[in-house]
mmCIF file of C-alpha atoms in Angstrom:
data_model
loop_
_atom_site.group_PDB
_atom_site.id
_atom_site.type_symbol
_atom_site.label_atom_id
_atom_site.label_comp_id
_atom_site.label_asym_id
_atom_site.label_seq_id
_atom_site.Cartn_x
_atom_site.Cartn_y
_atom_site.Cartn_z
ATOM 1 C CA UNK A 327 82.349 44.178 -47.869
ATOM 2 C CA UNK A 328 84.082 46.794 -49.979
ATOM 3 C CA UNK A 329 86.363 48.974 -47.898
ATOM 4 C CA UNK A 330 87.712 52.461 -48.419
ATOM 5 C CA UNK A 331 91.123 53.812 -49.305
ATOM 6 C CA UNK A 332 92.084 56.877 -47.282
ATOM 7 C CA UNK A 333 94.868 59.424 -47.270
ATOM 8 C CA UNK A 334 97.718 58.211 -45.089
ATOM 9 C CA UNK A 335 97.111 54.538 -45.829
ATOM 10 C CA UNK A 336 100.170 52.424 -46.564
ATOM 11 C CA UNK A 337 99.632 49.797 -49.205
ATOM 12 C CA UNK A 338 101.691 46.895 -50.491
ATOM 13 C CA UNK A 339 102.155 46.771 -54.253
ATOM 14 C CA UNK A 340 102.109 43.022 -54.767
ATOM 15 C CA UNK A 341 104.558 42.759 -57.627
ATOM 16 C CA UNK A 342 108.251 42.075 -58.191
ATOM 17 C CA UNK A 343 108.097 43.856 -61.568
ATOM 18 C CA UNK A 344 109.907 47.160 -61.059
ATOM 19 C CA UNK A 345 108.098 48.841 -63.948
ATOM 20 C CA UNK A 346 104.659 47.973 -62.596
ATOM 21 C CA UNK A 347 105.653 48.912 -59.037
ATOM 22 C CA UNK A 348 106.893 52.300 -60.218
ATOM 23 C CA UNK A 349 103.785 53.076 -62.282
ATOM 24 C CA UNK A 350 101.434 52.076 -59.471
ATOM 25 C CA UNK A 351 103.384 54.056 -56.874
ATOM 26 C CA UNK A 352 103.113 57.110 -59.125
ATOM 27 C CA UNK A 353 99.342 56.641 -59.361
ATOM 28 C CA UNK A 354 98.829 56.397 -55.600
ATOM 29 C CA UNK A 355 101.209 59.206 -54.564
ATOM 30 C CA UNK A 356 98.985 62.173 -55.590
ATOM 31 C CA UNK A 357 96.156 60.946 -53.341
ATOM 32 C CA UNK A 358 98.409 60.619 -50.306
ATOM 33 C CA UNK A 359 98.811 56.843 -50.169
ATOM 34 C CA UNK A 360 102.260 55.483 -49.375
ATOM 35 C CA UNK A 361 103.396 52.314 -51.149
ATOM 36 C CA UNK A 362 105.964 49.591 -50.627
ATOM 37 C CA UNK A 363 106.623 46.815 -53.120
ATOM 38 C CA UNK A 364 106.426 43.094 -52.415
ATOM 39 C CA UNK A 365 109.993 42.860 -53.661
ATOM 40 C CA UNK A 366 111.209 45.394 -51.102
ATOM 41 C CA UNK A 367 109.483 43.399 -48.342
ATOM 42 C CA UNK A 368 111.015 40.154 -49.545
ATOM 43 C CA UNK A 369 107.639 38.519 -50.137
ATOM 44 C CA UNK A 370 107.575 35.289 -52.114
ATOM 45 C CA UNK A 371 105.773 35.467 -55.449
ATOM 46 C CA UNK A 372 102.713 33.193 -55.359
ATOM 47 C CA UNK A 373 102.064 30.770 -58.192
ATOM 48 C CA UNK A 374 99.677 32.322 -60.696
ATOM 49 C CA UNK A 375 97.188 29.517 -61.243
ATOM 50 C CA UNK A 376 94.222 31.603 -62.354
ATOM 51 C CA UNK A 377 92.550 31.343 -65.754
ATOM 52 C CA UNK A 378 92.151 35.119 -66.160
ATOM 53 C CA UNK A 379 93.886 38.397 -65.361
ATOM 54 C CA UNK A 380 91.319 39.014 -62.599
ATOM 55 C CA UNK A 381 91.898 35.650 -60.942
ATOM 56 C CA UNK A 382 95.680 36.042 -60.959
ATOM 57 C CA UNK A 383 95.470 39.597 -59.584
ATOM 58 C CA UNK A 384 93.287 38.317 -56.722
ATOM 59 C CA UNK A 385 95.781 35.537 -55.972
ATOM 60 C CA UNK A 386 98.674 38.010 -55.730
ATOM 61 C CA UNK A 387 96.786 40.580 -53.664
ATOM 62 C CA UNK A 388 95.430 37.940 -51.312
ATOM 63 C CA UNK A 389 98.873 36.446 -50.767
ATOM 64 C CA UNK A 390 100.419 39.827 -49.914
ATOM 65 C CA UNK A 391 97.618 40.778 -47.526
ATOM 66 C CA UNK A 392 97.630 37.419 -45.757
ATOM 67 C CA UNK A 393 101.364 37.672 -45.051
ATOM 68 C CA UNK A 394 101.574 41.368 -44.120
ATOM 69 C CA UNK A 395 98.114 42.080 -42.718
ATOM 70 C CA UNK A 396 98.153 45.252 -44.846
ATOM 71 C CA UNK A 397 96.097 46.575 -47.697
ATOM 72 C CA UNK A 398 97.601 45.438 -50.961
ATOM 73 C CA UNK A 399 97.118 46.098 -54.632
ATOM 74 C CA UNK A 400 98.096 43.598 -57.305
ATOM 75 C CA UNK A 401 98.327 44.050 -61.036
ATOM 76 C CA UNK A 402 97.967 41.266 -63.537
ATOM 77 C CA UNK A 403 98.218 42.521 -67.064
ATOM 78 C CA UNK A 404 99.284 41.559 -70.525
ATOM 79 C CA UNK A 405 98.904 41.750 -74.255
ATOM 80 C CA UNK A 406 96.061 40.153 -76.204
ATOM 81 C CA UNK A 407 96.712 39.832 -79.946
ATOM 82 C CA UNK A 408 93.606 39.425 -82.094
ATOM 83 C CA UNK A 409 95.174 37.273 -84.819
ATOM 84 C CA UNK A 410 96.629 34.946 -82.160
ATOM 85 C CA UNK A 411 93.274 34.299 -80.535
ATOM 86 C CA UNK A 412 94.052 36.564 -77.581
ATOM 87 C CA UNK A 413 97.513 35.130 -76.902
ATOM 88 C CA UNK A 414 99.817 35.651 -75.124
ATOM 89 C CA UNK A 415 97.211 36.986 -72.663
ATOM 90 C CA UNK A 416 97.799 35.807 -69.105
ATOM 91 C CA UNK A 417 101.010 34.155 -70.314
ATOM 92 C CA UNK A 418 102.500 37.462 -71.535
ATOM 93 C CA UNK A 419 105.487 37.391 -69.172
ATOM 94 C CA UNK A 420 106.059 33.665 -69.714
ATOM 95 C CA UNK A 421 106.578 34.242 -73.437
ATOM 96 C CA UNK A 422 109.857 35.840 -72.386
ATOM 97 C CA UNK A 423 111.151 32.558 -70.992
ATOM 98 C CA UNK A 424 112.376 31.860 -67.444
ATOM 99 C CA UNK A 425 114.149 35.223 -67.291
ATOM 100 C CA UNK A 426 111.059 37.119 -68.524
ATOM 101 C CA UNK A 427 113.064 38.618 -71.374
ATOM 102 C CA UNK A 428 110.558 40.810 -73.215
ATOM 103 C CA UNK A 429 112.930 41.175 -76.138
ATOM 104 C CA UNK A 430 112.408 37.463 -76.708
ATOM 105 C CA UNK A 431 108.690 37.801 -76.006
ATOM 106 C CA UNK A 432 108.283 40.505 -78.641
ATOM 107 C CA UNK A 433 110.209 38.405 -81.146
ATOM 108 C CA UNK A 434 107.873 35.491 -80.469
ATOM 109 C CA UNK A 435 104.782 37.649 -80.995
ATOM 110 C CA UNK A 436 106.151 38.864 -84.320
ATOM 111 C CA UNK A 437 107.192 35.368 -85.351
ATOM 112 C CA UNK A 438 103.786 33.880 -84.569
ATOM 113 C CA UNK A 439 101.992 36.734 -86.318
ATOM 114 C CA UNK A 440 104.031 36.107 -89.452
ATOM 115 C CA UNK A 441 103.330 32.370 -89.213
ATOM 116 C CA UNK A 442 99.592 33.036 -88.863
ATOM 117 C CA UNK A 443 99.487 34.644 -92.301
ATOM 118 C CA UNK A 444 97.056 37.266 -90.995
ATOM 119 C CA UNK A 445 97.366 40.923 -91.903
ATOM 120 C CA UNK A 446 95.487 41.867 -88.729
ATOM 121 C CA UNK A 447 97.865 43.596 -86.319
ATOM 122 C CA UNK A 448 95.266 44.757 -83.818
ATOM 123 C CA UNK A 449 95.876 44.070 -80.128
ATOM 124 C CA UNK A 450 95.003 45.377 -76.723
ATOM 125 C CA UNK A 451 96.584 45.710 -73.333
ATOM 126 C CA UNK A 452 94.485 44.493 -70.411
ATOM 127 C CA UNK A 453 95.086 45.254 -66.737
ATOM 128 C CA UNK A 454 93.310 43.777 -63.728
ATOM 129 C CA UNK A 455 93.913 45.589 -60.442
ATOM 130 C CA UNK A 456 92.955 43.779 -57.255
ATOM 131 C CA UNK A 457 92.685 45.488 -53.866
ATOM 132 C CA UNK A 458 93.309 43.021 -51.041
ATOM 133 C CA UNK A 459 91.822 43.962 -47.679
ATOM 134 C CA UNK A 460 92.676 42.392 -44.308
ATOM 135 C CA UNK A 461 88.953 42.282 -43.572
ATOM 136 C CA UNK A 462 86.564 42.081 -46.478
ATOM 137 C CA UNK A 463 86.499 40.992 -50.075
ATOM 138 C CA UNK A 464 89.214 41.438 -52.664
ATOM 139 C CA UNK A 465 87.977 44.022 -55.127
ATOM 140 C CA UNK A 466 88.965 43.755 -58.821
ATOM 141 C CA UNK A 467 88.641 46.315 -61.593
ATOM 142 C CA UNK A 468 89.654 45.928 -65.263
ATOM 143 C CA UNK A 469 91.154 48.476 -67.685
ATOM 144 C CA UNK A 470 91.835 48.023 -71.407
ATOM 145 C CA UNK A 471 93.364 49.965 -74.287
ATOM 146 C CA UNK A 472 93.235 49.007 -77.965
ATOM 147 C CA UNK A 473 96.027 49.504 -80.456
ATOM 148 C CA UNK A 474 98.144 48.138 -83.294
ATOM 149 C CA UNK A 475 101.374 46.155 -83.215
ATOM 150 C CA UNK A 476 104.438 47.309 -85.161
ATOM 151 C CA UNK A 477 107.769 45.732 -86.026
ATOM 152 C CA UNK A 478 110.611 46.339 -85.341
ATOM 153 C CA UNK A 479 110.268 47.625 -81.763
ATOM 154 C CA UNK A 480 110.443 51.395 -81.314
ATOM 155 C CA UNK A 481 111.533 53.308 -78.248
ATOM 156 C CA UNK A 482 113.270 52.451 -74.987
ATOM 157 C CA UNK A 483 110.778 53.920 -72.526
ATOM 158 C CA UNK A 484 108.260 51.847 -70.648
ATOM 159 C CA UNK A 485 108.654 48.109 -70.238
ATOM 160 C CA UNK A 486 107.266 44.797 -71.436
ATOM 161 C CA UNK A 487 105.639 44.925 -74.870
ATOM 162 C CA UNK A 488 105.502 48.748 -74.914
ATOM 163 C CA UNK A 489 107.959 49.159 -77.861
ATOM 164 C CA UNK A 490 105.672 47.288 -80.295
ATOM 165 C CA UNK A 491 102.293 48.713 -79.218
ATOM 166 C CA UNK A 492 100.815 51.865 -80.763
ATOM 167 C CA UNK A 493 97.580 52.891 -78.974
ATOM 168 C CA UNK A 494 94.647 53.817 -81.187
ATOM 169 C CA UNK A 495 94.676 57.506 -82.083
ATOM 170 C CA UNK A 496 98.446 57.890 -81.627
ATOM 171 C CA UNK A 497 101.514 57.481 -83.834
ATOM 172 C CA UNK A 498 104.085 56.658 -81.142
ATOM 173 C CA UNK A 499 104.516 53.330 -79.404
ATOM 174 C CA UNK A 500 104.246 53.175 -75.634
ATOM 175 C CA UNK A 501 108.012 52.711 -75.754
ATOM 176 C CA UNK A 502 108.456 56.088 -77.472
ATOM 177 C CA UNK A 503 105.757 57.990 -75.600
ATOM 178 C CA UNK A 504 106.451 60.359 -72.730
ATOM 179 C CA UNK A 505 105.779 58.335 -69.542
ATOM 180 C CA UNK A 506 103.274 60.901 -68.260
ATOM 181 C CA UNK A 507 101.321 60.784 -71.515
ATOM 182 C CA UNK A 508 101.365 56.984 -71.472
ATOM 183 C CA UNK A 509 100.179 56.875 -67.865
ATOM 184 C CA UNK A 510 97.246 59.174 -68.640
ATOM 185 C CA UNK A 511 95.796 56.758 -71.225
ATOM 186 C CA UNK A 512 97.104 53.354 -70.197
ATOM 187 C CA UNK A 513 95.151 50.240 -69.315
ATOM 188 C CA UNK A 514 96.670 50.485 -65.824
ATOM 189 C CA UNK A 515 95.360 54.033 -65.358
ATOM 190 C CA UNK A 516 91.906 52.995 -66.554
ATOM 191 C CA UNK A 517 91.790 50.129 -64.060
ATOM 192 C CA UNK A 518 93.112 52.432 -61.321
ATOM 193 C CA UNK A 519 90.423 55.044 -61.991
ATOM 194 C CA UNK A 520 87.700 52.402 -61.675
ATOM 195 C CA UNK A 521 89.251 51.125 -58.440
ATOM 196 C CA UNK A 522 89.410 54.603 -56.940
ATOM 197 C CA UNK A 523 85.810 55.356 -57.913
ATOM 198 C CA UNK A 524 84.804 52.243 -55.974
ATOM 199 C CA UNK A 525 86.828 52.912 -52.821
ATOM 200 C CA UNK A 526 87.625 56.632 -52.471
ATOM 201 C CA UNK A 527 85.412 58.431 -49.904
ATOM 202 C CA UNK A 528 86.295 61.993 -50.864
ATOM 203 C CA UNK A 529 84.241 64.216 -53.151
ATOM 204 C CA UNK A 530 87.076 66.416 -54.384
ATOM 205 C CA UNK A 531 89.289 65.521 -57.363
#
């Protein structure tokens, strides 16, 4: 059963990534849904054993809902580089090592691109958002945005791989872009819009 999100709901954002928690909180706030992060609740991060973004998002949302008994939303997202066969993909954070240092992760992407000998710098960000419900199925929706990778990194806004990703149709990286402009076009926003269309009972914008 697919449930409904309603104004006044309180939802757990099942992530310990401050950047993701902030972006998701900003998406839910205008529709009157209060959020609290898994980190703030002291929840343990579950092991991500899935073979896809969708599977890992479901694992994280299910874990948060089972512990808290609350609605939860989990994000699993990452960078897929064409010339690297879709890597780092679901391992995007792990490319930063045990401390999830995205400076190191970006260096690795650039290093492996150079080693590949390919001139193709196309890539895309993918986001799976999973809505965990105390009663009913865990709903997953996917958002994507295509772009081109640049080197060296540009900009200090955003997080993760943002400083090396230029979305198609733009000249700035996500790391240089105004956060509001980035949010309007991001893979996370696209997944969020699909999730809301599936669960929001109101007719008005």
